[in-house]
Amino acid sequence: MTMNISEYPNLKNALTPPELRKLPQEQLTSVCTELREYLLSSVSNSSGHFASGLGTVELTVALHYVYNTPYDRLIWDVGHQAYPHKIITGRAEQIHTIRQKDGLHPFPWREESEYDTLSVGHSSTSISAAMGMAMAAQAEKRANPSANARKVCAVIGDGAMTAGMAFEAMNHAGDVKPDMLVVLNDNDMSISENVGALNSHMAKLLSGSLYTSLRESSKKLLSGIPPIKELAGRAEEHLKGMVVPSTIFEELGFNYIGPIDGHDVEGLVNTLRNMRNLTGPQFLHIITKKGKGYHPAEQDPIKYHAVPKFDPSSDLPVAPPSSPTYSKVFGDWLCDMAAQDPKLMAVTPAMREGSGMVEFSKKFPQQYFDVAIAEQHAVTYAAGLACEGFNPVVAIYSSFLQRAYDQLIHDVAIMNLPVLFAIDRAGVVGADGPTHQGSFDLSFMRCIPNLVIMTPSDENECRQMLYTGHKLQQPAAVRYPRGKGTGAEISSEMTELELGKAKVISEINLDNTDKKIAILNFGIFLEEAKKAAKELNATVVDMRFVKPLDNQLLDTFAKDYDLLVTVEDNVIAGGAGSGVNEYLNNRGLFTKVLNIGLPDQFIKHGTQQEIYQELELTAEGIVKKVSPFLNK
């Protein structure tokens, strides 16, 4: 579907920042209205992240209107809110392809546009990157004093501000004082009259040249008198403290302005224009409404955060009944386990909905902890609970666990603490692209001592492995994919699996074949492995455990089979198959082994099935990859 941009008379004249900047300021409100309508029309027909972008329409227009992008650098944090940015930076006609195979990337992406100055996907990176760019701009200016000074602006959401990385960057910026602006998009507050009106007025005053010159000149005047200097600083802090909600950003070395109405585009333009010329670290706090302009999204921004195709005149479509998702299986197990174990403590870094923990959070509020976007803290917090005899479960996405790797090693594994990691979104995630594919967890976990790693092949296996990991008195990880399972019957009973024991699914008669092949499956491709095995006349094993491996089975199979084929939804490099290779090599068992898994590349966006087909992670693909070995 191609959007008809000619139906939007104001927006069609603002499809690139240079075009936008030619418009009179009073026309920007109309541009914002049409941009919001265009976004609603496009995403409802294509699917994608939705509510966040609706809330940043005015901010996006104001930033591109005031800043000379792309020469001036604009950095978006996470990128959920960057759809309007893509539309007015030359990609309006392609926006309907977003998150689809070979279409626009779901987040800002450097390879896609010169206006995307930083490729993003995970939260809280914008301030650090913006600071690096700002310091580079200062170096360029020193080398070429006659050049126009490059400006740098980072946009970060209130959720992303909870991560330590954001404050680490601000602490550094407060020390070296680069010329940069951080815009805090705060969509978790309503704008009351006194905050909106008074602070919009105060923002203009505090960002204006009169206030700035008075403040700086008074500081210089009093700089030689320490007691008076301290008194003046406190007076300024208290004066501003009467009209702003916090002085924490000032303490970190930023000049704080706000909060102001983030949906008043002309007010934003006026404030940004003032702030663009200020020196040193600047902080603008704006208040927006997630889902702004579309009532259902305003009422339920979580539900409308990311949407399928839908009719804007009605509610989101209800998915037909299907097999439960692995996230649902985890959530159900968590509730059942907590009913038995009052010492179970569930921890999530702001992924309650995505990890299937909503019901648990309501039934067991005293055992539920959402630590916000703070993966490192989540893991070490769980370690602290384990030190005191509790049984923590950390629910975390595979790609987000990457951010807490040191804590996994240093604070859990070295002390051999009984922390269970329920790793969602492992393997191919799909439409969110390279930043969210769970391609690497088996590789980066397999090398950690004390850690047990399990890969369920269906929903019931997932439930039993979670129980097994919870009962182990050591670190354990169960990693499972995004989306629904196979439809396997889920037992209400919970049974501990024998540690490191594989399960033979089907076995060929070795006396009746001259091509002795065994497929060793790790994880979700068991059904594909079984289909391939029928065509290849091969034995199939569900390995279940990546660590420890079933060494007894490997010893036997290495002697009895001509070819072992490992299959996994992790990168081949360092993955489960690599573990099989290492074991056999160290034992002097030089059986041929073929490793099938994700290639040595970042996996682009598309549906899971499209990616499986492209990477030949299907029954047909397995047969195709095995065939050359048969000929040898």
XYZ file of C-alpha atoms in Angstrom:
632
model
C 0.000 0.000 0.000
C 1.289 3.459 -0.943
C 0.131 6.462 1.062
C -1.248 9.385 -0.917
C 0.689 12.314 0.498
C -1.160 14.796 -1.751
C -4.158 14.439 0.578
C -2.169 16.319 3.226
C -1.691 19.865 1.844
C 0.559 21.169 4.633
C 2.552 18.000 5.254
C 3.359 17.515 1.565
C 5.381 20.743 1.727
C 7.377 19.529 4.747
C 8.663 16.113 3.735
C 12.303 17.052 4.264
C 13.770 19.332 6.955
C 14.911 21.990 4.404
C 11.337 22.168 3.093
C 9.960 22.309 6.632
C 12.248 25.189 7.566
C 10.928 27.293 4.670
C 7.415 27.311 6.173
C 6.221 30.173 8.381
C 6.155 29.236 12.055
C 2.403 29.733 12.315
C 1.883 26.900 9.803
C 3.598 24.306 11.984
C 0.469 23.479 13.960
C -1.266 22.413 10.748
C 1.777 20.393 9.736
C 1.641 18.572 13.088
C -2.067 17.832 12.738
C -1.554 16.274 9.314
C 1.596 14.432 10.376
C -0.335 12.798 13.190
C -3.153 11.844 10.799
C -0.656 10.447 8.295
C 1.038 8.412 11.017
C -2.294 6.980 12.155
C -3.243 6.055 8.599
C 0.097 4.474 7.746
C 0.689 2.432 10.908
C -2.889 1.162 11.010
C -2.266 -0.281 7.545
C 1.251 -1.589 8.135
C 1.513 -2.397 11.890
C 4.384 -1.135 14.045
C 5.210 1.017 17.066
C 2.439 3.539 17.392
C 1.639 5.362 20.633
C 5.165 6.698 21.197
C 5.300 8.388 17.800
C 1.930 10.061 18.306
C 3.362 11.696 21.413
C 6.442 13.163 19.701
C 4.906 14.799 16.621
C 5.276 18.401 17.812
C 8.736 17.785 19.260
C 9.934 16.221 16.000
C 8.687 19.135 13.912
C 10.131 21.709 16.300
C 13.557 20.066 16.434
C 13.922 19.825 12.670
C 12.578 23.370 12.314
C 15.097 24.887 14.734
C 18.132 22.659 14.190
C 19.995 22.495 10.900
C 19.717 18.732 10.514
C 21.497 16.656 9.363
C 24.522 18.932 9.905
C 23.278 19.430 13.453
C 23.040 16.021 15.082
C 19.702 14.721 16.371
C 19.856 11.460 18.360
C 16.748 9.499 19.283
C 16.838 7.170 22.276
C 15.419 3.661 21.643
C 13.656 4.844 18.497
C 10.050 3.797 19.139
C 9.129 7.481 18.894
C 10.990 8.139 15.629
C 8.263 7.352 13.070
C 7.385 11.055 12.639
C 11.119 11.722 12.233
C 11.271 9.188 9.405
C 8.228 10.719 7.713
C 9.631 14.265 7.568
C 13.147 13.166 6.592
C 12.288 11.927 3.119
C 10.739 8.543 3.942
C 7.036 9.321 3.964
C 6.340 7.246 0.857
C 8.112 4.213 2.384
C 6.726 4.416 5.925
C 4.134 1.711 5.141
C 7.019 -0.785 4.754
C 8.408 -0.251 8.243
C 9.399 -3.420 10.156
C 8.672 -5.537 7.073
C 11.250 -7.608 5.238
C 13.347 -5.343 2.966
C 11.342 -2.331 4.199
C 12.248 0.594 6.463
C 14.108 -0.316 9.605
C 11.969 -0.232 12.784
C 14.358 2.207 14.482
C 16.695 5.007 13.363
C 19.412 3.348 11.298
C 22.565 4.997 9.975
C 22.582 2.972 6.760
C 19.066 4.147 5.933
C 19.348 7.941 6.142
C 21.863 10.694 6.831
C 19.302 12.065 9.304
C 19.671 8.916 11.447
C 22.899 9.825 13.201
C 22.911 6.805 15.525
C 21.569 3.279 14.969
C 19.466 2.430 18.018
C 17.058 -0.109 19.477
C 17.971 -0.475 23.150
C 17.329 2.308 25.609
C 19.491 4.918 27.303
C 22.278 5.236 24.728
C 21.422 8.694 23.377
C 23.118 10.948 25.930
C 26.436 9.087 25.773
C 26.458 9.168 21.977
C 25.360 12.806 21.868
C 28.122 13.735 24.249
C 30.684 12.012 22.041
C 29.354 13.894 19.028
C 29.384 17.179 20.932
C 32.992 16.718 21.985
C 33.889 15.828 18.383
C 32.153 19.027 17.226
C 34.251 21.064 19.657
C 37.415 19.415 18.314
C 36.323 20.239 14.754
C 35.705 23.836 15.755
C 39.167 24.145 17.275
C 40.688 22.773 14.072
C 38.613 25.101 11.892
C 37.487 28.188 13.859
C 35.725 29.722 10.847
C 33.331 26.774 10.453
C 29.769 26.901 11.776
C 29.565 25.191 15.152
C 27.732 21.896 14.947
C 24.872 21.536 17.448
C 23.915 18.260 19.113
C 20.595 17.222 20.657
C 19.557 13.944 22.305
C 15.914 12.992 22.898
C 15.375 10.526 25.734
C 12.169 9.192 27.284
C 11.335 9.179 30.966
C 11.608 5.378 31.066
C 15.091 5.415 29.535
C 16.235 7.922 32.176
C 15.973 5.151 34.784
C 19.022 3.378 33.361
C 22.360 4.016 34.985
C 23.992 4.612 31.604
C 22.001 7.816 31.151
C 23.224 9.201 34.483
C 26.775 8.044 33.831
C 26.744 10.139 30.668
C 25.199 13.143 32.392
C 27.722 12.945 35.199
C 30.544 13.018 32.648
C 28.922 15.848 30.685
C 28.591 17.908 33.840
C 32.332 17.564 34.275
C 33.607 18.374 30.759
C 30.665 20.659 29.843
C 30.122 20.086 26.101
C 27.650 22.260 24.206
C 24.705 19.903 23.910
C 21.002 19.650 24.623
C 19.176 16.745 26.243
C 15.401 16.725 25.795
C 13.535 14.617 28.331
C 10.258 13.468 26.793
C 8.177 12.868 29.898
C 4.907 11.139 28.975
C 4.048 9.800 32.417
C 2.569 13.062 33.811
C -0.484 15.111 33.011
C -0.062 18.827 32.352
C -2.040 20.795 34.877
C -2.710 24.465 34.347
C -0.107 25.717 36.800
C 2.620 23.445 35.398
C 1.778 24.022 31.753
C 1.143 27.742 31.707
C 3.530 28.924 34.410
C 6.413 26.745 33.345
C 6.046 27.540 29.654
C 6.461 31.173 30.642
C 9.345 30.358 32.984
C 11.034 28.241 30.317
C 11.129 31.210 27.971
C 12.568 33.360 30.733
C 15.129 30.793 31.900
C 16.284 30.035 28.361
C 16.383 33.657 27.266
C 19.458 35.830 26.918
C 18.492 38.178 29.767
C 18.354 35.454 32.427
C 21.467 33.729 31.047
C 23.550 36.926 31.010
C 22.388 37.912 34.502
C 23.190 34.490 35.889
C 26.637 34.272 34.302
C 27.620 37.838 35.135
C 26.563 37.426 38.751
C 28.607 34.243 39.010
C 31.693 36.030 37.686
C 31.132 39.000 39.971
C 30.870 36.849 43.073
C 33.421 34.209 42.082
C 36.183 35.693 44.257
C 34.110 35.658 47.448
C 33.537 31.992 48.423
C 30.825 32.475 51.105
C 28.822 34.844 48.892
C 29.354 32.613 45.868
C 27.902 29.654 47.776
C 24.984 31.759 48.999
C 24.257 32.998 45.473
C 24.309 29.458 44.108
C 21.852 28.317 46.753
C 19.600 31.286 46.115
C 19.483 30.496 42.404
C 18.776 26.828 43.160
C 15.951 27.667 45.543
C 14.458 30.222 43.159
C 14.365 27.688 40.362
C 13.218 24.988 42.783
C 10.003 26.945 43.320
C 9.018 26.609 39.664
C 10.607 23.361 38.500
C 9.989 19.846 39.829
C 13.603 18.909 40.488
C 17.109 20.259 40.711
C 18.836 16.894 40.258
C 19.838 17.771 36.703
C 21.346 21.042 37.863
C 23.366 19.105 40.427
C 24.726 16.995 37.570
C 25.908 20.146 35.817
C 23.051 20.782 33.371
C 21.081 23.990 32.980
C 17.529 22.734 33.516
C 14.557 24.264 31.675
C 10.960 23.154 32.036
C 8.737 21.339 32.271
C 6.863 22.710 29.272
C 3.990 21.527 27.103
C 5.422 19.144 24.508
C 2.355 19.520 22.294
C 2.661 23.294 21.849
C 4.789 23.327 18.726
C 5.275 27.095 18.610
C 6.221 27.199 22.288
C 8.708 24.413 21.656
C 10.191 26.286 18.704
C 10.631 29.454 20.757
C 12.286 27.621 23.647
C 14.511 25.478 21.431
C 15.583 28.510 19.449
C 16.717 30.160 22.680
C 18.424 27.040 23.980
C 20.227 26.254 20.728
C 22.583 29.161 21.308
C 23.355 28.465 24.961
C 26.741 27.043 25.871
C 27.419 24.049 28.064
C 25.098 21.106 28.859
C 21.412 22.049 28.576
C 18.390 20.024 29.715
C 14.854 20.619 28.440
C 12.022 18.789 30.199
C 8.835 18.481 28.140
C 5.516 16.892 29.061
C 3.745 14.866 26.379
C 0.925 12.351 26.194
C 1.723 8.978 24.731
C -0.828 8.234 22.008
C -1.673 11.944 21.637
C -4.459 12.625 19.140
C -5.902 9.096 18.994
C -8.248 8.577 21.937
C -7.908 4.769 22.343
C -4.104 5.083 22.416
C -4.301 7.938 24.924
C -6.482 5.773 27.174
C -4.299 2.660 26.890
C -0.809 3.577 25.655
C 0.613 0.194 26.694
C -1.887 -1.677 24.535
C -1.173 0.659 21.602
C 2.602 0.769 22.074
C 3.043 -1.621 19.152
C 0.067 -2.626 17.047
C -0.898 -5.043 14.269
C -2.842 -3.796 11.256
C -6.109 -2.335 12.512
C -9.129 -0.209 11.645
C -8.754 3.199 13.379
C -12.517 3.450 13.708
C -12.657 0.344 15.911
C -10.592 -1.406 18.567
C -7.517 -3.498 17.863
C -8.368 -6.903 16.351
C -8.602 -9.839 18.712
C -6.279 -12.641 17.719
C -8.015 -15.993 17.160
C -7.426 -18.676 19.787
C -4.078 -20.383 19.312
C -1.364 -22.168 21.198
C -0.173 -20.202 24.226
C 2.954 -18.131 23.805
C 6.093 -19.115 25.651
C 5.715 -15.882 27.631
C 2.279 -17.077 28.759
C 3.715 -20.469 29.697
C 6.319 -18.708 31.821
C 3.725 -16.434 33.445
C 1.488 -19.387 34.331
C 4.423 -21.346 35.744
C 5.502 -18.337 37.788
C 2.063 -18.085 39.419
C 1.925 -21.845 40.100
C 5.437 -21.865 41.541
C 4.882 -18.810 43.733
C 1.802 -20.491 45.216
C 4.135 -23.259 46.416
C 7.217 -21.209 47.232
C 6.787 -18.026 49.302
C 10.514 -17.346 48.828
C 10.196 -17.038 45.060
C 10.935 -13.457 44.015
C 10.357 -12.405 40.392
C 12.403 -9.546 38.944
C 11.957 -7.798 35.595
C 13.643 -4.748 34.032
C 10.454 -2.994 32.812
C 9.159 -5.975 30.812
C 6.077 -6.957 32.794
C 3.723 -7.180 29.803
C 6.237 -8.577 27.338
C 7.443 -11.274 29.728
C 3.934 -12.434 30.642
C 4.030 -11.246 34.259
C 0.849 -9.159 34.501
C -1.205 -11.799 36.301
C 1.681 -12.637 38.623
C 2.184 -8.967 39.537
C -1.469 -8.781 40.604
C -1.630 -12.099 42.467
C 1.738 -11.836 44.196
C 2.585 -8.134 44.499
C 4.937 -8.718 47.448
C 6.998 -11.127 45.354
C 7.119 -9.002 42.194
C 9.752 -6.361 41.430
C 9.888 -4.188 38.332
C 13.235 -2.398 38.636
C 12.668 -0.227 35.520
C 15.065 -0.177 32.558
C 18.051 -1.257 34.621
C 19.211 -4.704 33.540
C 22.483 -4.578 35.458
C 20.687 -3.671 38.668
C 18.058 -6.375 38.062
C 20.668 -9.139 38.007
C 22.676 -7.938 41.012
C 19.471 -7.215 42.936
C 18.496 -10.851 42.334
C 21.952 -11.891 43.545
C 21.337 -10.003 46.775
C 18.028 -11.785 47.273
C 19.733 -15.130 46.666
C 22.443 -14.314 49.205
C 19.725 -14.049 51.851
C 18.074 -17.374 51.086
C 15.396 -16.314 48.606
C 14.786 -17.895 45.191
C 14.903 -15.118 42.579
C 13.709 -15.489 38.996
C 14.944 -12.858 36.548
C 12.636 -12.508 33.532
C 14.632 -10.820 30.800
C 14.851 -10.672 27.019
C 17.868 -12.345 25.421
C 19.163 -9.150 23.802
C 18.682 -7.221 27.062
C 20.648 -9.767 29.085
C 23.642 -8.681 26.998
C 23.581 -5.453 29.010
C 24.051 -7.317 32.294
C 26.776 -9.736 31.236
C 29.280 -8.658 33.872
C 26.657 -8.972 36.597
C 25.729 -12.461 35.372
C 29.379 -13.511 35.738
C 30.594 -11.399 38.658
C 27.535 -11.239 40.901
C 25.780 -14.562 40.214
C 27.988 -17.231 38.653
C 31.198 -16.673 40.631
C 29.266 -17.017 43.894
C 27.256 -19.915 42.439
C 23.999 -18.304 43.551
C 20.645 -19.969 42.800
C 19.263 -17.351 40.402
C 16.999 -18.570 37.582
C 17.108 -16.615 34.319
C 13.927 -16.915 32.248
C 15.264 -15.679 28.920
C 12.481 -14.616 26.567
C 12.879 -13.584 22.901
C 15.772 -15.982 22.345
C 16.731 -16.758 18.761
C 15.020 -14.974 15.869
C 12.657 -12.284 17.157
C 11.570 -10.886 13.802
C 10.350 -7.421 12.959
C 12.438 -5.455 15.489
C 15.615 -6.328 13.623
C 19.298 -6.710 14.597
C 19.112 -4.936 17.950
C 16.472 -7.335 19.262
C 17.337 -10.717 17.730
C 18.358 -13.084 20.520
C 21.193 -14.545 18.469
C 24.031 -14.714 20.954
C 22.891 -15.881 24.396
C 23.991 -19.514 24.116
C 27.426 -18.371 22.980
C 27.970 -15.802 25.703
C 26.508 -17.994 28.462
C 28.053 -21.339 27.554
C 31.536 -20.214 28.613
C 30.423 -19.251 32.160
C 31.246 -21.800 34.900
C 28.462 -22.978 37.275
C 25.670 -21.970 34.838
C 23.161 -24.619 33.689
C 21.596 -23.818 30.288
C 18.378 -25.389 28.994
C 16.650 -25.107 25.600
C 13.011 -26.273 25.556
C 11.589 -27.686 22.336
C 7.946 -27.060 23.265
C 5.728 -25.461 25.876
C 5.631 -28.380 28.315
C 9.395 -28.785 28.145
C 9.665 -25.076 28.954
C 7.495 -25.484 32.057
C 9.449 -28.487 33.306
C 12.792 -26.785 32.665
C 11.717 -23.688 34.580
C 10.819 -25.932 37.494
C 14.117 -27.787 37.193
C 16.084 -24.545 37.152
C 14.166 -23.191 40.121
C 14.983 -26.293 42.155
C 18.695 -26.264 41.334
C 20.878 -24.667 43.963
C 23.021 -22.928 41.348
C 22.627 -20.432 38.483
C 20.354 -21.678 35.706
C 18.961 -20.322 32.441
C 15.974 -21.393 30.373
C 15.892 -19.648 27.003
C 12.799 -19.694 24.811
C 11.539 -17.871 21.706
C 9.090 -15.112 21.036
C 5.601 -16.138 20.046
C 3.385 -19.191 20.317
C 4.484 -22.729 20.915
C 3.845 -25.949 19.051
C 0.511 -26.779 20.649
C 2.013 -29.399 22.951
C -0.086 -30.536 25.896
C 1.081 -28.774 29.049
C 1.121 -30.862 32.183
C -0.118 -29.253 35.374
C 2.441 -31.363 37.230
C 6.028 -30.186 37.531
C 8.906 -32.634 37.406
C 12.623 -32.109 37.803
C 14.535 -33.217 34.718
C 17.699 -35.248 35.110
C 20.534 -32.758 34.801
C 22.233 -32.923 31.410
C 20.101 -35.795 30.127
C 19.018 -35.726 26.464
C 15.873 -37.376 25.098
C 15.975 -39.687 22.066
C 12.889 -38.892 19.983
C 13.284 -41.468 17.214
C 16.057 -43.919 16.418
C 16.951 -45.645 13.151
C 18.093 -49.237 12.819
C 21.829 -48.837 12.339
C 22.111 -52.327 10.814
C 19.843 -51.405 7.912
C 21.530 -48.244 6.627
C 24.900 -47.296 5.224
C 24.336 -43.593 5.975
C 24.232 -43.313 9.739
C 22.989 -39.817 10.623
C 21.796 -38.339 13.935
C 20.222 -34.928 14.311
C 20.916 -33.345 17.705
C 18.332 -30.634 18.274
C 18.733 -27.754 20.725
C 15.488 -25.821 21.184
C 12.576 -24.914 18.950
C 13.452 -26.638 15.672
C 12.541 -30.125 16.884
C 9.538 -30.449 14.558
C 11.643 -29.359 11.583
C 14.353 -31.814 12.637
C 11.813 -34.642 12.768
C 10.558 -33.832 9.271
C 14.106 -33.697 7.919
C 14.925 -36.978 9.666
C 12.157 -38.792 7.801
C 13.647 -37.794 4.476
C 17.212 -38.482 5.581
C 16.406 -41.664 7.546
C 18.113 -40.143 10.583
C 17.901 -40.508 14.345
C 16.542 -37.474 16.231
C 17.602 -36.400 19.713
C 16.197 -33.511 21.740
C 19.370 -32.506 23.575
C 17.506 -30.308 26.104
C 20.686 -29.172 27.884
C 23.377 -27.032 26.306
C 25.308 -27.140 29.560
C 25.963 -29.744 30.811
C 25.794 -31.793 27.618
C 24.770 -35.430 27.653
C 28.332 -36.723 27.414
C 27.327 -40.377 27.637
C 25.066 -40.027 24.619
C 27.738 -38.145 22.676
C 30.319 -40.848 23.422
C 27.973 -43.524 22.088
C 26.747 -41.579 19.046
C 30.262 -40.569 18.007
C 31.130 -44.266 17.673
C 27.853 -45.417 16.121
C 27.099 -42.622 13.608
C 28.929 -41.297 10.564
C 27.477 -37.781 10.832
C 26.106 -35.763 13.753
C 24.020 -32.726 12.782
C 23.453 -30.059 15.471
C 20.531 -27.661 15.020
C 19.938 -24.476 17.050
C 18.496 -20.950 16.812
C 21.701 -19.295 18.052
C 24.773 -18.221 16.117
C 26.903 -21.197 15.163
C 30.019 -19.450 16.487
C 30.353 -20.560 20.099
C 26.851 -21.983 20.271
C 25.464 -25.348 21.330
C 26.925 -27.100 18.289
C 30.319 -25.669 19.122
C 29.989 -27.276 22.531
C 29.469 -30.670 20.866
C 32.510 -30.071 18.635
C 34.690 -29.167 21.612
C 33.640 -32.183 23.635
C 34.239 -34.673 20.826
C 37.566 -33.105 19.897
C 38.799 -33.176 23.496
C 37.812 -36.845 23.716
C 39.616 -37.685 20.470
C 36.321 -38.692 18.835
C 36.702 -37.348 15.316
C 33.217 -38.039 13.971
C 31.994 -35.671 11.281
C 29.808 -32.905 12.734
C 27.676 -30.416 10.807
C 26.542 -27.348 12.769
C 23.311 -25.676 11.601
C 22.218 -22.388 13.161
C 22.326 -18.653 12.655
C 25.107 -17.338 10.387
C 27.916 -14.980 11.342
C 25.940 -11.838 10.565
C 23.384 -9.525 12.164
C 19.886 -10.715 11.267
C 17.727 -8.065 9.597
C 14.045 -7.479 10.248
C 11.203 -9.560 8.833
C 8.761 -12.109 10.193
C 10.213 -15.100 11.998
C 9.069 -17.447 9.232
C 10.558 -15.237 6.512
C 13.888 -15.262 8.296
C 13.799 -19.024 8.903
C 13.130 -19.564 5.207
C 15.882 -17.181 4.119
C 18.446 -18.766 6.461
C 17.265 -22.293 5.557
C 16.359 -23.122 9.144
C 13.555 -25.424 8.005
C 13.226 -29.143 7.319
C 14.039 -28.521 3.661
C 17.022 -26.385 4.648
C 18.362 -29.079 6.978
C 18.110 -31.701 4.226
C 19.796 -29.355 1.751
C 22.719 -28.706 4.122
C 23.153 -32.377 5.002
C 23.075 -33.654 1.399
C 26.669 -32.641 0.461
C 27.948 -34.662 3.429
C 26.068 -37.730 2.209
C 27.773 -37.502 -1.163
C 31.153 -37.451 0.585
